[in-house]
Structures are given as structure tokens and as C-alpha cells.
Amino acid sequence: MFLNVRNYAQGHLGVAPEWNCEACGKPWPCATFQEIPPPGVQTATLVHLLLLMAGAAIGDLATRSDGPPAHAVLKRFAWFMELDDRHARHATRWL
């Protein structure tokens, strides 16, 4: 299934390199995006999209001298996965 991200996100998309929401300006994924129900969207499709974005965000945010560690960026983008720090650190090796 093709996911039209812009329609799905209702304007609440993260924008590189700061990864804030283009609609509300809050750190993405913002609360509005997190509450959007996924009717007809397969969980695997959403997971794939968010992990791709997390990989890009890690490149933008975690590589800064004042940026968060990579595992913290992953946990932010994968809020729905209940990752602890140890698992998030392990998973960032593949992003």
C-alpha cells in the first residue's frame, strides 16, 4: 500500500535539519502526529516510514556537538515501540 505521508500527517511532518513539526513548530513527532489514528495504514508501513526518518534525524541531530545521543533520537521517533536505552542503542547500529 502506498502511504501519502503528507495527507496522513495532516501537515504535521518533521522538517530537517531541526526536526520540528512544520505545522506547530514543536519537536517532531509532535503530540498531534502521535494522536492521528492510522485508519487503513498498516503498522509495518508506519514503522518503516518513522525508522527511515529517524535515521535521517540521527544524522542531523546526533552528530552535532550539542545534539542528543543517537539512541535518544531513535526513542523520540519510535515512541510507540517502548524501547529502553539498551535496546535503542543496539538498534541505532542499523540506522
mmCIF file with all atom_site columns, C-alpha atoms in Angstrom:
data_model
loop_
_atom_site.group_PDB
_atom_site.id
_atom_site.type_symbol
_atom_site.label_atom_id
_atom_site.label_alt_id
_atom_site.label_comp_id
_atom_site.label_asym_id
_atom_site.label_entity_id
_atom_site.label_seq_id
_atom_site.pdbx_PDB_ins_code
_atom_site.Cartn_x
_atom_site.Cartn_y
_atom_site.Cartn_z
_atom_site.occupancy
_atom_site.B_iso_or_equiv
_atom_site.pdbx_formal_charge
_atom_site.auth_seq_id
_atom_site.auth_comp_id
_atom_site.auth_asym_id
_atom_site.auth_atom_id
_atom_site.pdbx_PDB_model_num
ATOM 1  C CA . MET A 1 1  ? 0.000  0.000  0.000  1.00 0.00 ? 1  MET A CA 1
ATOM 2  C CA . PHE A 1 2  ? 1.252  3.463  -0.879 1.00 0.00 ? 2  PHE A CA 1
ATOM 3  C CA . LEU A 1 3  ? 1.219  5.856  2.062  1.00 0.00 ? 3  LEU A CA 1
ATOM 4  C CA . ASN A 1 4  ? 0.658  9.508  1.199  1.00 0.00 ? 4  ASN A CA 1
ATOM 5  C CA . VAL A 1 5  ? 2.626  10.861 4.126  1.00 0.00 ? 5  VAL A CA 1
ATOM 6  C CA . ARG A 1 6  ? 1.536  14.474 3.741  1.00 0.00 ? 6  ARG A CA 1
ATOM 7  C CA . ASN A 1 7  ? -2.154 13.543 3.795  1.00 0.00 ? 7  ASN A CA 1
ATOM 8  C CA . TYR A 1 8  ? -1.698 11.080 6.635  1.00 0.00 ? 8  TYR A CA 1
ATOM 9  C CA . ALA A 1 9  ? 0.236  13.562 8.785  1.00 0.00 ? 9  ALA A CA 1
ATOM 10 C CA . GLN A 1 10 ? -2.335 16.336 8.260  1.00 0.00 ? 10 GLN A CA 1
ATOM 11 C CA . GLY A 1 11 ? 0.511  18.845 7.895  1.00 0.00 ? 11 GLY A CA 1
ATOM 12 C CA . HIS A 1 12 ? 2.333  17.639 10.996 1.00 0.00 ? 12 HIS A CA 1
ATOM 13 C CA . LEU A 1 13 ? 5.572  16.492 9.368  1.00 0.00 ? 13 LEU A CA 1
ATOM 14 C CA . GLY A 1 14 ? 9.088  16.758 10.692 1.00 0.00 ? 14 GLY A CA 1
ATOM 15 C CA . VAL A 1 15 ? 11.378 19.041 8.747  1.00 0.00 ? 15 VAL A CA 1
ATOM 16 C CA . ALA A 1 16 ? 15.140 18.555 8.604  1.00 0.00 ? 16 ALA A CA 1
ATOM 17 C CA . PRO A 1 17 ? 17.610 19.609 9.859  1.00 0.00 ? 17 PRO A CA 1
ATOM 18 C CA . GLU A 1 18 ? 15.984 20.677 13.158 1.00 0.00 ? 18 GLU A CA 1
ATOM 19 C CA . TRP A 1 19 ? 13.253 18.001 13.002 1.00 0.00 ? 19 TRP A CA 1
ATOM 20 C CA . ASN A 1 20 ? 10.493 20.234 14.295 1.00 0.00 ? 20 ASN A CA 1
ATOM 21 C CA . CYS A 1 21 ? 6.903  19.963 13.099 1.00 0.00 ? 21 CYS A CA 1
ATOM 22 C CA . GLU A 1 22 ? 6.207  22.204 10.112 1.00 0.00 ? 22 GLU A CA 1
ATOM 23 C CA . ALA A 1 23 ? 2.630  22.802 11.332 1.00 0.00 ? 23 ALA A CA 1
ATOM 24 C CA . CYS A 1 24 ? 3.103  23.556 15.036 1.00 0.00 ? 24 CYS A CA 1
ATOM 25 C CA . GLY A 1 25 ? 6.873  24.027 15.414 1.00 0.00 ? 25 GLY A CA 1
ATOM 26 C CA . LYS A 1 26 ? 7.240  21.513 18.249 1.00 0.00 ? 26 LYS A CA 1
ATOM 27 C CA . PRO A 1 27 ? 9.832  18.711 18.247 1.00 0.00 ? 27 PRO A CA 1
ATOM 28 C CA . TRP A 1 28 ? 8.662  16.038 15.829 1.00 0.00 ? 28 TRP A CA 1
ATOM 29 C CA . PRO A 1 29 ? 6.856  13.732 16.151 1.00 0.00 ? 29 PRO A CA 1
ATOM 30 C CA . CYS A 1 30 ? 4.588  16.256 17.829 1.00 0.00 ? 30 CYS A CA 1
ATOM 31 C CA . ALA A 1 31 ? 1.665  15.272 20.035 1.00 0.00 ? 31 ALA A CA 1
ATOM 32 C CA . THR A 1 32 ? -0.793 15.925 17.189 1.00 0.00 ? 32 THR A CA 1
ATOM 33 C CA . PHE A 1 33 ? 1.004  13.493 14.874 1.00 0.00 ? 33 PHE A CA 1
ATOM 34 C CA . GLN A 1 34 ? 1.187  10.878 17.624 1.00 0.00 ? 34 GLN A CA 1
ATOM 35 C CA . GLU A 1 35 ? -2.580 11.067 18.109 1.00 0.00 ? 35 GLU A CA 1
ATOM 36 C CA . ILE A 1 36 ? -3.532 10.729 14.426 1.00 0.00 ? 36 ILE A CA 1
ATOM 37 C CA . PRO A 1 37 ? -5.358 7.438  14.063 1.00 0.00 ? 37 PRO A CA 1
ATOM 38 C CA . PRO A 1 38 ? -3.913 5.173  11.392 1.00 0.00 ? 38 PRO A CA 1
ATOM 39 C CA . PRO A 1 39 ? -7.099 4.049  9.555  1.00 0.00 ? 39 PRO A CA 1
ATOM 40 C CA . GLY A 1 40 ? -6.124 1.743  6.749  1.00 0.00 ? 40 GLY A CA 1
ATOM 41 C CA . VAL A 1 41 ? -2.415 2.220  7.411  1.00 0.00 ? 41 VAL A CA 1
ATOM 42 C CA . GLN A 1 42 ? -0.565 -0.953 8.162  1.00 0.00 ? 42 GLN A CA 1
ATOM 43 C CA . THR A 1 43 ? 1.615  -0.709 11.240 1.00 0.00 ? 43 THR A CA 1
ATOM 44 C CA . ALA A 1 44 ? 4.589  -2.042 9.276  1.00 0.00 ? 44 ALA A CA 1
ATOM 45 C CA . THR A 1 45 ? 4.244  0.829  6.790  1.00 0.00 ? 45 THR A CA 1
ATOM 46 C CA . LEU A 1 46 ? 4.255  3.418  9.556  1.00 0.00 ? 46 LEU A CA 1
ATOM 47 C CA . VAL A 1 47 ? 7.173  1.759  11.350 1.00 0.00 ? 47 VAL A CA 1
ATOM 48 C CA . HIS A 1 48 ? 9.192  1.713  8.126  1.00 0.00 ? 48 HIS A CA 1
ATOM 49 C CA . LEU A 1 49 ? 8.498  5.399  7.474  1.00 0.00 ? 49 LEU A CA 1
ATOM 50 C CA . LEU A 1 50 ? 9.351  6.502  11.012 1.00 0.00 ? 50 LEU A CA 1
ATOM 51 C CA . LEU A 1 51 ? 12.557 4.466  11.175 1.00 0.00 ? 51 LEU A CA 1
ATOM 52 C CA . LEU A 1 52 ? 13.724 5.932  7.861  1.00 0.00 ? 52 LEU A CA 1
ATOM 53 C CA . MET A 1 53 ? 13.046 9.401  9.225  1.00 0.00 ? 53 MET A CA 1
ATOM 54 C CA . ALA A 1 54 ? 14.803 8.509  12.486 1.00 0.00 ? 54 ALA A CA 1
ATOM 55 C CA . GLY A 1 55 ? 17.912 7.511  10.556 1.00 0.00 ? 55 GLY A CA 1
ATOM 56 C CA . ALA A 1 56 ? 17.949 10.884 8.801  1.00 0.00 ? 56 ALA A CA 1
ATOM 57 C CA . ALA A 1 57 ? 17.276 12.718 12.062 1.00 0.00 ? 57 ALA A CA 1
ATOM 58 C CA . ILE A 1 58 ? 20.150 10.907 13.780 1.00 0.00 ? 58 ILE A CA 1
ATOM 59 C CA . GLY A 1 59 ? 22.415 12.195 11.022 1.00 0.00 ? 59 GLY A CA 1
ATOM 60 C CA . ASP A 1 60 ? 21.144 15.750 11.549 1.00 0.00 ? 60 ASP A CA 1
ATOM 61 C CA . LEU A 1 61 ? 20.805 15.878 15.331 1.00 0.00 ? 61 LEU A CA 1
ATOM 62 C CA . ALA A 1 62 ? 23.117 13.353 16.969 1.00 0.00 ? 62 ALA A CA 1
ATOM 63 C CA . THR A 1 63 ? 26.173 14.440 15.012 1.00 0.00 ? 63 THR A CA 1
ATOM 64 C CA . ARG A 1 64 ? 26.048 17.971 16.465 1.00 0.00 ? 64 ARG A CA 1
ATOM 65 C CA . SER A 1 65 ? 28.342 18.730 19.377 1.00 0.00 ? 65 SER A CA 1
ATOM 66 C CA . ASP A 1 66 ? 25.292 19.844 21.404 1.00 0.00 ? 66 ASP A CA 1
ATOM 67 C CA . GLY A 1 67 ? 22.934 17.235 19.952 1.00 0.00 ? 67 GLY A CA 1
ATOM 68 C CA . PRO A 1 68 ? 21.251 14.345 21.719 1.00 0.00 ? 68 PRO A CA 1
ATOM 69 C CA . PRO A 1 69 ? 22.778 10.869 21.548 1.00 0.00 ? 69 PRO A CA 1
ATOM 70 C CA . ALA A 1 70 ? 21.623 8.686  18.662 1.00 0.00 ? 70 ALA A CA 1
ATOM 71 C CA . HIS A 1 71 ? 19.627 6.346  20.896 1.00 0.00 ? 71 HIS A CA 1
ATOM 72 C CA . ALA A 1 72 ? 17.625 9.308  22.276 1.00 0.00 ? 72 ALA A CA 1
ATOM 73 C CA . VAL A 1 73 ? 16.714 10.399 18.736 1.00 0.00 ? 73 VAL A CA 1
ATOM 74 C CA . LEU A 1 74 ? 15.577 6.865  17.917 1.00 0.00 ? 74 LEU A CA 1
ATOM 75 C CA . LYS A 1 75 ? 13.426 6.692  21.045 1.00 0.00 ? 75 LYS A CA 1
ATOM 76 C CA . ARG A 1 76 ? 11.855 10.048 20.124 1.00 0.00 ? 76 ARG A CA 1
ATOM 77 C CA . PHE A 1 77 ? 10.907 8.844  16.635 1.00 0.00 ? 77 PHE A CA 1
ATOM 78 C CA . ALA A 1 78 ? 9.846  5.373  17.777 1.00 0.00 ? 78 ALA A CA 1
ATOM 79 C CA . TRP A 1 79 ? 7.823  6.499  20.806 1.00 0.00 ? 79 TRP A CA 1
ATOM 80 C CA . PHE A 1 80 ? 5.290  3.727  20.144 1.00 0.00 ? 80 PHE A CA 1
ATOM 81 C CA . MET A 1 81 ? 7.862  0.903  20.445 1.00 0.00 ? 81 MET A CA 1
ATOM 82 C CA . GLU A 1 82 ? 8.683  1.223  24.167 1.00 0.00 ? 82 GLU A CA 1
ATOM 83 C CA . LEU A 1 83 ? 12.430 0.953  23.652 1.00 0.00 ? 83 LEU A CA 1
ATOM 84 C CA . ASP A 1 84 ? 14.691 1.129  26.660 1.00 0.00 ? 84 ASP A CA 1
ATOM 85 C CA . ASP A 1 85 ? 18.099 2.785  26.310 1.00 0.00 ? 85 ASP A CA 1
ATOM 86 C CA . ARG A 1 86 ? 19.966 -0.509 25.862 1.00 0.00 ? 86 ARG A CA 1
ATOM 87 C CA . HIS A 1 87 ? 17.740 -1.691 23.009 1.00 0.00 ? 87 HIS A CA 1
ATOM 88 C CA . ALA A 1 88 ? 17.687 1.744  21.392 1.00 0.00 ? 88 ALA A CA 1
ATOM 89 C CA . ARG A 1 89 ? 21.494 1.887  21.444 1.00 0.00 ? 89 ARG A CA 1
ATOM 90 C CA . HIS A 1 90 ? 21.639 -1.541 19.842 1.00 0.00 ? 90 HIS A CA 1
ATOM 91 C CA . ALA A 1 91 ? 19.065 -0.628 17.156 1.00 0.00 ? 91 ALA A CA 1
ATOM 92 C CA . THR A 1 92 ? 20.880 2.558  16.105 1.00 0.00 ? 92 THR A CA 1
ATOM 93 C CA . ARG A 1 93 ? 23.668 0.419  14.667 1.00 0.00 ? 93 ARG A CA 1
ATOM 94 C CA . TRP A 1 94 ? 21.352 -0.407 11.751 1.00 0.00 ? 94 TRP A CA 1
ATOM 95 C CA . LEU A 1 95 ? 20.037 3.087  11.028 1.00 0.00 ? 95 LEU A CA 1
#
